[in-house]
mmCIF file of C-alpha atoms and ligand atoms in Angstrom:
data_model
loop_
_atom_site.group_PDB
_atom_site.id
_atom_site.type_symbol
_atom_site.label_atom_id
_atom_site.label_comp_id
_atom_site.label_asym_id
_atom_site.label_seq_id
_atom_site.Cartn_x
_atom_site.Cartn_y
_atom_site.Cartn_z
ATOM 1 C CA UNK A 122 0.000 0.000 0.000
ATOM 2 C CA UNK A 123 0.948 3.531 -0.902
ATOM 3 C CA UNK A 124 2.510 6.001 1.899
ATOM 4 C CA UNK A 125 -0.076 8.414 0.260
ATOM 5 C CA UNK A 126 -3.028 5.894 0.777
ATOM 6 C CA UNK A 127 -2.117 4.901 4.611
ATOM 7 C CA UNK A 128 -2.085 8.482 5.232
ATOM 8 C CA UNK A 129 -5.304 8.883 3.787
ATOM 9 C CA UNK A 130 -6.555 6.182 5.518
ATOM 10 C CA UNK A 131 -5.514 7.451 9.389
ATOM 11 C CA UNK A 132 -6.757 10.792 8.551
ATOM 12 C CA UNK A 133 -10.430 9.499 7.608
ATOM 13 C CA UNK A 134 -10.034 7.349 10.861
ATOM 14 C CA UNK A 135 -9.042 10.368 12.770
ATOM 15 C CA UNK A 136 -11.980 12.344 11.465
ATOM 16 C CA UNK A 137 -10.736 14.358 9.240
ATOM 17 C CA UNK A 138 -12.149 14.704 5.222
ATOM 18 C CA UNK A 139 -9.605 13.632 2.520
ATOM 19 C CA UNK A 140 -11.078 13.548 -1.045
ATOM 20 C CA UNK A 141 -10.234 10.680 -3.224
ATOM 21 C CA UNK A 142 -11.127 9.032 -6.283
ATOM 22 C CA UNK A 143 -13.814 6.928 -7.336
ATOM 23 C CA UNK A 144 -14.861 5.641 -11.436
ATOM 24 C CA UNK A 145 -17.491 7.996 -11.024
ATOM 25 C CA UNK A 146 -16.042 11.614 -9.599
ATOM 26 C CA UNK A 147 -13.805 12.343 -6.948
ATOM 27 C CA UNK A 148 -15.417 12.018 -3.420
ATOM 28 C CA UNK A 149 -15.354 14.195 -0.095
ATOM 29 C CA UNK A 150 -15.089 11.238 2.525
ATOM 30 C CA UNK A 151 -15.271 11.291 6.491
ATOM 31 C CA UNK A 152 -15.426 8.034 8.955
ATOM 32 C CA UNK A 153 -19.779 7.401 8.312
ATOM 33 C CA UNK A 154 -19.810 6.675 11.831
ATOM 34 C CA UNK A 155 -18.234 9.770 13.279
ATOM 35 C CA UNK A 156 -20.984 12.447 13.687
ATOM 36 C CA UNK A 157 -18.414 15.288 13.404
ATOM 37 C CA UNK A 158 -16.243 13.779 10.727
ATOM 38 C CA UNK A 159 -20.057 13.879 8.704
ATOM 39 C CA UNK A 160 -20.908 17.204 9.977
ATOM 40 C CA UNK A 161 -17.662 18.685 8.380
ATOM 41 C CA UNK A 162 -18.467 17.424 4.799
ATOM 42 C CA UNK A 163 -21.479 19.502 5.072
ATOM 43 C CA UNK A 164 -19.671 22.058 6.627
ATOM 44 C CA UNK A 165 -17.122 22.091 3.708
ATOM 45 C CA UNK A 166 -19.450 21.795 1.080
ATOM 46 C CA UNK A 167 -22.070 24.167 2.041
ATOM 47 C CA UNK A 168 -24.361 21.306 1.583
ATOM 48 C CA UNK A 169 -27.995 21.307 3.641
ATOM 49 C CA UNK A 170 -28.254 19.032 6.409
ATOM 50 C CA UNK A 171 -31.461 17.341 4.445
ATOM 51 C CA UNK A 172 -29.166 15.973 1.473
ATOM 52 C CA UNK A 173 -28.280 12.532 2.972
ATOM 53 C CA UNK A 174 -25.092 11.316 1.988
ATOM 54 C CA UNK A 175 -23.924 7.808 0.342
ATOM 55 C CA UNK A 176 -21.792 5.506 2.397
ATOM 56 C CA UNK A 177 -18.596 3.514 0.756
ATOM 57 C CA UNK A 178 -17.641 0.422 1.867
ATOM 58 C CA UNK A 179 -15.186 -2.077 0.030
ATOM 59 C CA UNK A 180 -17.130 -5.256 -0.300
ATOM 60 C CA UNK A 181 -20.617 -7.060 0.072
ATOM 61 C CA UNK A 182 -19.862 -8.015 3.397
ATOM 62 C CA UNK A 183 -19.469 -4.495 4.441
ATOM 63 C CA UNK A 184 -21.949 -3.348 2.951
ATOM 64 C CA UNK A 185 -24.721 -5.708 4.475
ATOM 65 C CA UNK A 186 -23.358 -4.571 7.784
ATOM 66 C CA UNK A 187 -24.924 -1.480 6.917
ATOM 67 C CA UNK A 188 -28.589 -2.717 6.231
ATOM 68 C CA UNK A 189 -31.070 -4.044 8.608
ATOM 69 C CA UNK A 190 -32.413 -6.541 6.472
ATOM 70 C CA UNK A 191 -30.264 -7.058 3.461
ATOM 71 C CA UNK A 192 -32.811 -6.458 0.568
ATOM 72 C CA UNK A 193 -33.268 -9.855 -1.605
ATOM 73 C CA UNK A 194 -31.933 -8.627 -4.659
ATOM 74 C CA UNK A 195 -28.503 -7.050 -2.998
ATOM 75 C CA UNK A 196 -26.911 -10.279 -3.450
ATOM 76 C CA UNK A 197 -27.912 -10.335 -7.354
ATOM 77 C CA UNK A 198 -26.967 -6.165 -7.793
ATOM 78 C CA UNK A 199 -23.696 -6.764 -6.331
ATOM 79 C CA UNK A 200 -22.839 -10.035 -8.378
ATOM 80 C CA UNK A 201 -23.411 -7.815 -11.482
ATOM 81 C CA UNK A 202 -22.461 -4.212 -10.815
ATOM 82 C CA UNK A 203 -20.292 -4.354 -7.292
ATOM 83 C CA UNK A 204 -17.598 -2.933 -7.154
ATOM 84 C CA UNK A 205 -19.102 -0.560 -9.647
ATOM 85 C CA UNK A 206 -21.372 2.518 -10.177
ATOM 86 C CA UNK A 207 -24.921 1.583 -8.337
ATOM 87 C CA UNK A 208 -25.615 3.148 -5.086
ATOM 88 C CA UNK A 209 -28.731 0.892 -3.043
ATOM 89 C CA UNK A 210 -30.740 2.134 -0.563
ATOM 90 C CA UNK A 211 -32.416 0.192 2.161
ATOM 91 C CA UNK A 212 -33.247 0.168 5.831
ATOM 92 C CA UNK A 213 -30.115 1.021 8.018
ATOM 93 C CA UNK A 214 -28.625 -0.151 10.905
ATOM 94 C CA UNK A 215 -28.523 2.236 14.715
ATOM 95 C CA UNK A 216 -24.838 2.505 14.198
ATOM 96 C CA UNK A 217 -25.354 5.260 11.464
ATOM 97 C CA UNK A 218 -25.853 8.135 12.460
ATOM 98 C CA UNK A 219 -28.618 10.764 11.459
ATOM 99 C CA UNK A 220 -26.393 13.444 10.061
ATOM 100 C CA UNK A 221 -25.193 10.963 7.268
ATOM 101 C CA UNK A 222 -29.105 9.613 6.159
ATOM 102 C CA UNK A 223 -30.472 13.499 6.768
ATOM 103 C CA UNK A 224 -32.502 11.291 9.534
ATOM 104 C CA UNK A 225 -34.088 9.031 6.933
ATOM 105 C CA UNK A 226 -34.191 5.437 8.146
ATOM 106 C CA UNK A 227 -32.757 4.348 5.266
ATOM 107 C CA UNK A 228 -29.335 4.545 3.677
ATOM 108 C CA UNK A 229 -27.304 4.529 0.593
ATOM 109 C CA UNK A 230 -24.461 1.950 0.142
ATOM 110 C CA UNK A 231 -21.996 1.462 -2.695
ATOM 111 C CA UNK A 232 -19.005 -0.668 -3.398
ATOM 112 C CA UNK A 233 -16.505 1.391 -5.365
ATOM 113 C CA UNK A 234 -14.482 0.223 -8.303
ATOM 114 C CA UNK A 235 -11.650 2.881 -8.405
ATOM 115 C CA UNK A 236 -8.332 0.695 -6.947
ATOM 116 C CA UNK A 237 -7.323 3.925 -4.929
ATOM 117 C CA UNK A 238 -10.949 3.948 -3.593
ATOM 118 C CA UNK A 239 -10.496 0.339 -3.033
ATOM 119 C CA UNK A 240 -7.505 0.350 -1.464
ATOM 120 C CA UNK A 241 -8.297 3.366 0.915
ATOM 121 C CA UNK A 242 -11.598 1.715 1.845
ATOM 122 C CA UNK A 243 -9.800 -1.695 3.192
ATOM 123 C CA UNK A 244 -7.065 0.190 4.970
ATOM 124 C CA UNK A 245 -9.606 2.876 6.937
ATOM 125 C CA UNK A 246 -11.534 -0.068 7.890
ATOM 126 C CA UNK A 247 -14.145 1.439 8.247
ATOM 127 C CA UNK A 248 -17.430 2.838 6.026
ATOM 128 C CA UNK A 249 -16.980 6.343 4.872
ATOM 129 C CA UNK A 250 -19.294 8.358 3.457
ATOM 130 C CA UNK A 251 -18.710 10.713 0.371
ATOM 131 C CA UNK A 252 -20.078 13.190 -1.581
ATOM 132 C CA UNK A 253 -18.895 14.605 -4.549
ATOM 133 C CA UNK A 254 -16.304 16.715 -3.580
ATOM 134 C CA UNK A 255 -17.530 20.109 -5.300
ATOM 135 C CA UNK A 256 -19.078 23.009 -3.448
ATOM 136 C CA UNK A 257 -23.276 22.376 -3.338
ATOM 137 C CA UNK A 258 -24.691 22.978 -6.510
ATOM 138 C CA UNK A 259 -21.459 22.719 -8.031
ATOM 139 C CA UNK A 260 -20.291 20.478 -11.332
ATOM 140 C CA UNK A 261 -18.650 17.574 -9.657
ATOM 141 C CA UNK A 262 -15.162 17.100 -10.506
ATOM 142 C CA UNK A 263 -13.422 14.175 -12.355
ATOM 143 C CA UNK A 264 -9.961 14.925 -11.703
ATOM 144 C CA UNK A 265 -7.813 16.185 -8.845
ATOM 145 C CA UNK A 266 -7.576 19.807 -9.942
ATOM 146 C CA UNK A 267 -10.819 19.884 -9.804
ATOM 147 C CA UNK A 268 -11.041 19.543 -6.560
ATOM 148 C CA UNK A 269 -7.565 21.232 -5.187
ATOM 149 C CA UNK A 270 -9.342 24.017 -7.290
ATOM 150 C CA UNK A 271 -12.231 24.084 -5.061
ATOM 151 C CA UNK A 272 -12.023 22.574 -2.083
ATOM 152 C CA UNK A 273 -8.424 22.044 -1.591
ATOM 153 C CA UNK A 274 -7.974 24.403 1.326
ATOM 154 C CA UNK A 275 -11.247 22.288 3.343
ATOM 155 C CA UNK A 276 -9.475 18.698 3.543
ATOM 156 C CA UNK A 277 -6.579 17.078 4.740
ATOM 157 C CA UNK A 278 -5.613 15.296 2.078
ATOM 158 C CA UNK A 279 -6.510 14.510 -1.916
ATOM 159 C CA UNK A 280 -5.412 11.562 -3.336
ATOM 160 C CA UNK A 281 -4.883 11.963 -7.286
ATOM 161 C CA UNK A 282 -6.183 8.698 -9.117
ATOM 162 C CA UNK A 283 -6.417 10.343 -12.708
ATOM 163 C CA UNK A 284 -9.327 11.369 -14.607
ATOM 164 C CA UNK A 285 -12.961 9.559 -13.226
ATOM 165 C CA UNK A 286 -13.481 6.957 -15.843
ATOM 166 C CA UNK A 287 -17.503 6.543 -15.493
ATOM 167 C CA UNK A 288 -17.563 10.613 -15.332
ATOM 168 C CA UNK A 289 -20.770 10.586 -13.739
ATOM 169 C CA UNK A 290 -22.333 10.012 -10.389
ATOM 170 C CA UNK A 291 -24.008 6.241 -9.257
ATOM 171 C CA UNK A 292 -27.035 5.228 -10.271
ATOM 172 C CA UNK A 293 -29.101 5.009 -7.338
ATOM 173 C CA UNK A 294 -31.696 2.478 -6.671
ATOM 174 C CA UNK A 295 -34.326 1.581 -3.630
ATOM 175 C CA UNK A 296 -35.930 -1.957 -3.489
ATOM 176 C CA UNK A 297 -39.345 -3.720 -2.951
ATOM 177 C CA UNK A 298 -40.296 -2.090 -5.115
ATOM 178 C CA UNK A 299 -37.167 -1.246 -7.642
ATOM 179 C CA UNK A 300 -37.448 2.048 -8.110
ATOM 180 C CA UNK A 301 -34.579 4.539 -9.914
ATOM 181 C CA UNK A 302 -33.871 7.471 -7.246
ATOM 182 C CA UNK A 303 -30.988 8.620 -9.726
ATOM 183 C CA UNK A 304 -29.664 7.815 -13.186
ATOM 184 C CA UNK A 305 -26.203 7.530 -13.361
ATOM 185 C CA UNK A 306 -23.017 5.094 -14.512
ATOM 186 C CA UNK A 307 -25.339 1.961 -14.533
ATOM 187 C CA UNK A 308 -27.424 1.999 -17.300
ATOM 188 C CA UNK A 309 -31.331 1.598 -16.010
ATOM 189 C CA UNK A 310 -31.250 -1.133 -18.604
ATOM 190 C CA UNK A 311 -28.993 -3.003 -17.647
ATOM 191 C CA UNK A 312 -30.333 -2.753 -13.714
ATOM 192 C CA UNK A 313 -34.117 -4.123 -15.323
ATOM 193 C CA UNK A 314 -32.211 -7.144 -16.414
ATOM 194 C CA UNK A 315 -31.044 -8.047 -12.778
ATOM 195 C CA UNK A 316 -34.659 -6.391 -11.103
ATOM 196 C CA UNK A 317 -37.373 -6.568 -13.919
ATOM 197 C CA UNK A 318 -39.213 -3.568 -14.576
ATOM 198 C CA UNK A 319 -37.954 -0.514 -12.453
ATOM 199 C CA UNK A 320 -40.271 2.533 -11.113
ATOM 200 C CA UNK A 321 -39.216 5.560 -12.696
ATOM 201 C CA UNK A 322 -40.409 8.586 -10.951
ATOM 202 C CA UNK A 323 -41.200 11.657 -12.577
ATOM 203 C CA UNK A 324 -39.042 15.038 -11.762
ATOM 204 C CA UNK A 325 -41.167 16.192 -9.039
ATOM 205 C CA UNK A 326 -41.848 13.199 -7.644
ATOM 206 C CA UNK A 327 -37.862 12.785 -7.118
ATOM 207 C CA UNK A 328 -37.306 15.439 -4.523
ATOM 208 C CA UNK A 329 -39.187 13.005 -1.668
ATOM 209 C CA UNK A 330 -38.285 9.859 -2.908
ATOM 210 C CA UNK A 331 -34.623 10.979 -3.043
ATOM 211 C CA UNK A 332 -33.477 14.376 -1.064
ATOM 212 C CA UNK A 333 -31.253 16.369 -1.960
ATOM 213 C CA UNK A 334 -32.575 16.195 -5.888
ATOM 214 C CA UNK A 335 -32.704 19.715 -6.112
ATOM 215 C CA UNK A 336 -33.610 21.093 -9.271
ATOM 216 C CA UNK A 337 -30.495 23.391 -9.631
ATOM 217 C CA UNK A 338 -27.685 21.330 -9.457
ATOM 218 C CA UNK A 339 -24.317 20.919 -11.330
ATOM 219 C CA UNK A 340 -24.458 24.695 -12.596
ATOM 220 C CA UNK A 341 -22.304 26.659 -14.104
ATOM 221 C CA UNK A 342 -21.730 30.105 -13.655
ATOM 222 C CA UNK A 343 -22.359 30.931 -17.283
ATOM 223 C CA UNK A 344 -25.714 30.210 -18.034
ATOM 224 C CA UNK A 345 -26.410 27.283 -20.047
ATOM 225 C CA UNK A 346 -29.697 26.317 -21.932
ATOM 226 C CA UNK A 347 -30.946 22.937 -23.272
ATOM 227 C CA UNK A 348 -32.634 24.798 -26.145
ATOM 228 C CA UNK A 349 -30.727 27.105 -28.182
ATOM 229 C CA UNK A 350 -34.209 29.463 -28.772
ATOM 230 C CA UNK A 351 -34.637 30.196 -25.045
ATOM 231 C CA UNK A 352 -30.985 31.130 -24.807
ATOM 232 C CA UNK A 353 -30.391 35.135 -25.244
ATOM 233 C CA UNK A 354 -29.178 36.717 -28.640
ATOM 234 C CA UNK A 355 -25.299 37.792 -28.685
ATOM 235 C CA UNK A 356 -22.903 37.631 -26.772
ATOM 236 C CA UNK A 357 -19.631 35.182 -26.838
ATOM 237 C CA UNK A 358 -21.777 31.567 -26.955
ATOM 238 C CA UNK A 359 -20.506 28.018 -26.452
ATOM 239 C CA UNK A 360 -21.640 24.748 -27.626
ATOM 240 C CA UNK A 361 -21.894 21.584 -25.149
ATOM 241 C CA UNK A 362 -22.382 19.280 -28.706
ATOM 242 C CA UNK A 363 -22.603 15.350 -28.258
ATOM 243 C CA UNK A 364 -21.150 14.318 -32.243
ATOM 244 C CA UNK A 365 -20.177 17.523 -34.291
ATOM 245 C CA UNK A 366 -19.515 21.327 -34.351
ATOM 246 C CA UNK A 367 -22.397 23.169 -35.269
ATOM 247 C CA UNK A 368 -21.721 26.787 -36.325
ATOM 248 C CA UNK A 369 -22.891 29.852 -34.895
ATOM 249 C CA UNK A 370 -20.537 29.348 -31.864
ATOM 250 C CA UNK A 371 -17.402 30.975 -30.745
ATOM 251 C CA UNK A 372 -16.249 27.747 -28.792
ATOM 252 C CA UNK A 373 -17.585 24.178 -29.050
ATOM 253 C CA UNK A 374 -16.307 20.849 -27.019
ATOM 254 C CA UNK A 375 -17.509 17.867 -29.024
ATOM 255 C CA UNK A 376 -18.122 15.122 -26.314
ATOM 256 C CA UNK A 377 -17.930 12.273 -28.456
ATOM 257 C CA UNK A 378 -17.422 11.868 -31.997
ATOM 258 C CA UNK A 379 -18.286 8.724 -32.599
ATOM 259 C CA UNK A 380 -21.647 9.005 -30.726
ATOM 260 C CA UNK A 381 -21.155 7.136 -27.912
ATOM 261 C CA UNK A 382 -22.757 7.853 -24.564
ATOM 262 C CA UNK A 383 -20.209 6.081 -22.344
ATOM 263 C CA UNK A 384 -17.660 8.547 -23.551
ATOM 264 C CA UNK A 385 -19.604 11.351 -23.297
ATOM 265 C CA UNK A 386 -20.608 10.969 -19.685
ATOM 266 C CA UNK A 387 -17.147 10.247 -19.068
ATOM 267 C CA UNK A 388 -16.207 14.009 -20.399
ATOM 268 C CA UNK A 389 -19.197 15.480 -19.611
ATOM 269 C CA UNK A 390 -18.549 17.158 -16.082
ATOM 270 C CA UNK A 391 -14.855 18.535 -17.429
ATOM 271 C CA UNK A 392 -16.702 20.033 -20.738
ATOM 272 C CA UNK A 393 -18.337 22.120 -18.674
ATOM 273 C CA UNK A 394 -15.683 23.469 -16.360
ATOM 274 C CA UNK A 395 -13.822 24.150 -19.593
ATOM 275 C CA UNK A 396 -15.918 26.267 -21.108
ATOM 276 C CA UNK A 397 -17.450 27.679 -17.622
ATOM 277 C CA UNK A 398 -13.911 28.987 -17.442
ATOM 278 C CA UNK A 399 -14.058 30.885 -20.593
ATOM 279 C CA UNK A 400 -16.050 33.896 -19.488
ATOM 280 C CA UNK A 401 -18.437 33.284 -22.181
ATOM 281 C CA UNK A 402 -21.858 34.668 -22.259
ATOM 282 C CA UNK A 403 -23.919 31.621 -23.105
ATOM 283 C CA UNK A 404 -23.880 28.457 -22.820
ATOM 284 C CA UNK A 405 -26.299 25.952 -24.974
ATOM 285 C CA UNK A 406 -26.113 21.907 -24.394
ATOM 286 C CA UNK A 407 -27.189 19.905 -27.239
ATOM 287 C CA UNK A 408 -29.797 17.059 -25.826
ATOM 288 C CA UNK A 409 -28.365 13.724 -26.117
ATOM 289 C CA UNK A 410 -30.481 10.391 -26.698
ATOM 290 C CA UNK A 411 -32.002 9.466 -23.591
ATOM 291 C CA UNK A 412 -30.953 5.379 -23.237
ATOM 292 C CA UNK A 413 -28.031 4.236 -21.688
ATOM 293 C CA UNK A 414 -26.027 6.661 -20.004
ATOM 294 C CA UNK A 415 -27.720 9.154 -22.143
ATOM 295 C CA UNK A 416 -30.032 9.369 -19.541
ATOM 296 C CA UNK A 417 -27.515 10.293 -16.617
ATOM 297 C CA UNK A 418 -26.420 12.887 -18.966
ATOM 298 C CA UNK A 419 -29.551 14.845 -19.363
ATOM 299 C CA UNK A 420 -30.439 14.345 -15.460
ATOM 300 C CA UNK A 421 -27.401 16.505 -15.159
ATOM 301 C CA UNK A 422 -28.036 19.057 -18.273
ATOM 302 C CA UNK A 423 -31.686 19.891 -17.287
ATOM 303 C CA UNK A 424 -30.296 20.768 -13.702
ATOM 304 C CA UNK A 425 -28.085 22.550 -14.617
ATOM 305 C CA UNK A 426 -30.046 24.517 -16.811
ATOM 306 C CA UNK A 427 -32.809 24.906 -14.219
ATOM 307 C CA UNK A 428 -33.486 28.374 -13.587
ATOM 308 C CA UNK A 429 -34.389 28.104 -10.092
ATOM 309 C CA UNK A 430 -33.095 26.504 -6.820
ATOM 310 C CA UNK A 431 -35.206 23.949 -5.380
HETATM 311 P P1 AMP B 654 -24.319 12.468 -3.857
HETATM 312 O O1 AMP B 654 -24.892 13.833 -4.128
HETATM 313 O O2 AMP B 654 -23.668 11.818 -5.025
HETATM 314 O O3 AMP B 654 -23.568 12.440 -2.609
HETATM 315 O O4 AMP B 654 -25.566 11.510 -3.606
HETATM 316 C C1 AMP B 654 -26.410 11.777 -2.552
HETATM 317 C C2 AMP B 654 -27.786 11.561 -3.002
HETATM 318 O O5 AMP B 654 -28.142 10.209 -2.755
HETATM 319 C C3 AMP B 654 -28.782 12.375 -2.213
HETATM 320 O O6 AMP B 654 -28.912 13.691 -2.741
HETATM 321 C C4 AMP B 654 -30.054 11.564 -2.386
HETATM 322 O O7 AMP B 654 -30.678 11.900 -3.603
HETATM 323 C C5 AMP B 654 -29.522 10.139 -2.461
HETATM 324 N N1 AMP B 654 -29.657 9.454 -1.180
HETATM 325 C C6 AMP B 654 -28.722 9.292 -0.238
HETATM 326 N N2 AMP B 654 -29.222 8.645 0.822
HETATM 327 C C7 AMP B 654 -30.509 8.396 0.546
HETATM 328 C C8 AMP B 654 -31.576 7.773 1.249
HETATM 329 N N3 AMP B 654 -31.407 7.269 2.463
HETATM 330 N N4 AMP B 654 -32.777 7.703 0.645
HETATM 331 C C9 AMP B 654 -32.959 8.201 -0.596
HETATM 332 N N5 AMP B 654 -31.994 8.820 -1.309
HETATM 333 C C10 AMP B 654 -30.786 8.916 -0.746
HETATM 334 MG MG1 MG B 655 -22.840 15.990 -5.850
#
């Protein structure tokens, strides 16, 4: 094991934050079952207290620990997608505190694929949750910089795994009955073939059935529209494109030429900062299909287009 990773590992133990990566975007972790360890994530991140936090543990094993009653299907999910990007949410144990489920009596537990996640999971020994580590509302970041960038000055320690692979957040699922709380790296496609047919609730419906779903959510500071006719005349515009430049725009970041949605999650989340940090006056995403990962993709878009918090 790396110096850097036992480091990591007695800091989280000690209570203190250290950021890290995962396949899907770099996490803000704290020991789960350390109330002030949790309350500084929230602290760091400006996050509200009702936005219940994921907890990461390194195996099945662990992550049964964390349940009540271990849902049927966990056994089946993790098979096919642990260690990997599916977050599942069932009844908790007393050993986790409040602060982390935003005093649901549920939580949210994922295995990890990320080695350095891995690896710093087995030698803090013990669950930690994790956020993405971006201030609230923020684009989540998929490489270190990102988050020295931003947060650097609020944590101990952040490890530097490379760019995220997945690029964006779990999927996140509750059970009996399966229903999709979040779309993210695992396709809800590939989830029906392990569950059968999975509840997919409609925006509104999201914000009680999964906190913390605000509307406004991954924003950037320029403001970006879904549909180029809502978007104001003028200005110095970029294009978010999936395949191809289109013209009309001063700047355009392609996110993958060969039309594949996999890639473009991956780049989605460092698109954005790229052109955020252009100064530009507009920003206009071009809709991707919604199967696949397309779907996690335009979760993310339409919130960060939203207009409005809440
Ligand atoms: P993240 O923002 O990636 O840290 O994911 C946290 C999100 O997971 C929250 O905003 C909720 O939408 C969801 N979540 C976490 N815990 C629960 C829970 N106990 N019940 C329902 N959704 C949860
Ligand atoms: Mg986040």
């Amino acid at each position: 094991m790396s110096d850097a990773i036992r480091a990591a590992a007695d800091a989280l133990r000690r209570g203190e934050l250290v950021a890290f990566p995962t396949e899907t975007v770099y996490g803000l972790g704290a020991h789960a079952l350390d109330v002030d360890a949790v309350t500084k994530i929230f602290e760091a991140k400006g996050r509200p207290r009702f936005d219940p936090l994921i907890v990461h543990v390194p195996n099945l094993d662990a992550a049964r620990a964390l349940f009540a009653e271990p849902p049927a299907a966990l056994d089946r999910l993790a098979a096919e997608f642990w260690p990997g990007p599916l977050t599942v949410v069932a009844k908790k144990v007393a050993a986790i505190p409040d602060r982390v489920t935003a005093g649901h009596d549920t939580v949210a537990v994922r295995v990890p694929a990320h080695p350095m996640a891995k690896a710093l999971l087995e030698a803090a020994g013990v669950p930690v949750a994790a956020p993405s580590a971006n201030p609230f509302g923020a684009v989540s970041p998929t490489r270190a910089e990102h988050v020295v960038a931003q947060l650097g000055d609020r944590v101990s320690m952040v490890l530097d795994g490379g760019p995220c692979e997945v690029g964006v957040e779990s999927t996140i699922v509750a059970l009996d009955p399966p229903t999709l709380l979040r779309p993210g790296g695992i396709a809800l496609e590939s989830l029906e073939r392990v569950l059968g047919a999975v509840a997919v609730p409609g925006a509104e419906e999201y914000t009680t059935a999964s906190p913390g779903r605000l509307s406004k959510h991954y924003a950037t500071a320029t403001p970006l529209y879904l549909d180029p006719a809502e978007a104001p005349e003028g200005g110095r515009r970029g294009l978010l494109a999936f395949e191809q430049v289109s013209d009309g725009y001063d700047v355009v970041e392609v996110l993958s030429p060969s039309g594949d949605l996999a890639e473009a999650a991956q780049r989605l989340f460092a698109a954005m900062r790229r052109l955020d940090a252009l100064d530009l006056d507009v920003l206009v995403a071009e809709p991707v299909p919604e199967v696949g990962l397309g779907r996690a993709i335009m979760d993310r878009l339409r919130r960060a287009a939203a207009r409005r918090a809440g």
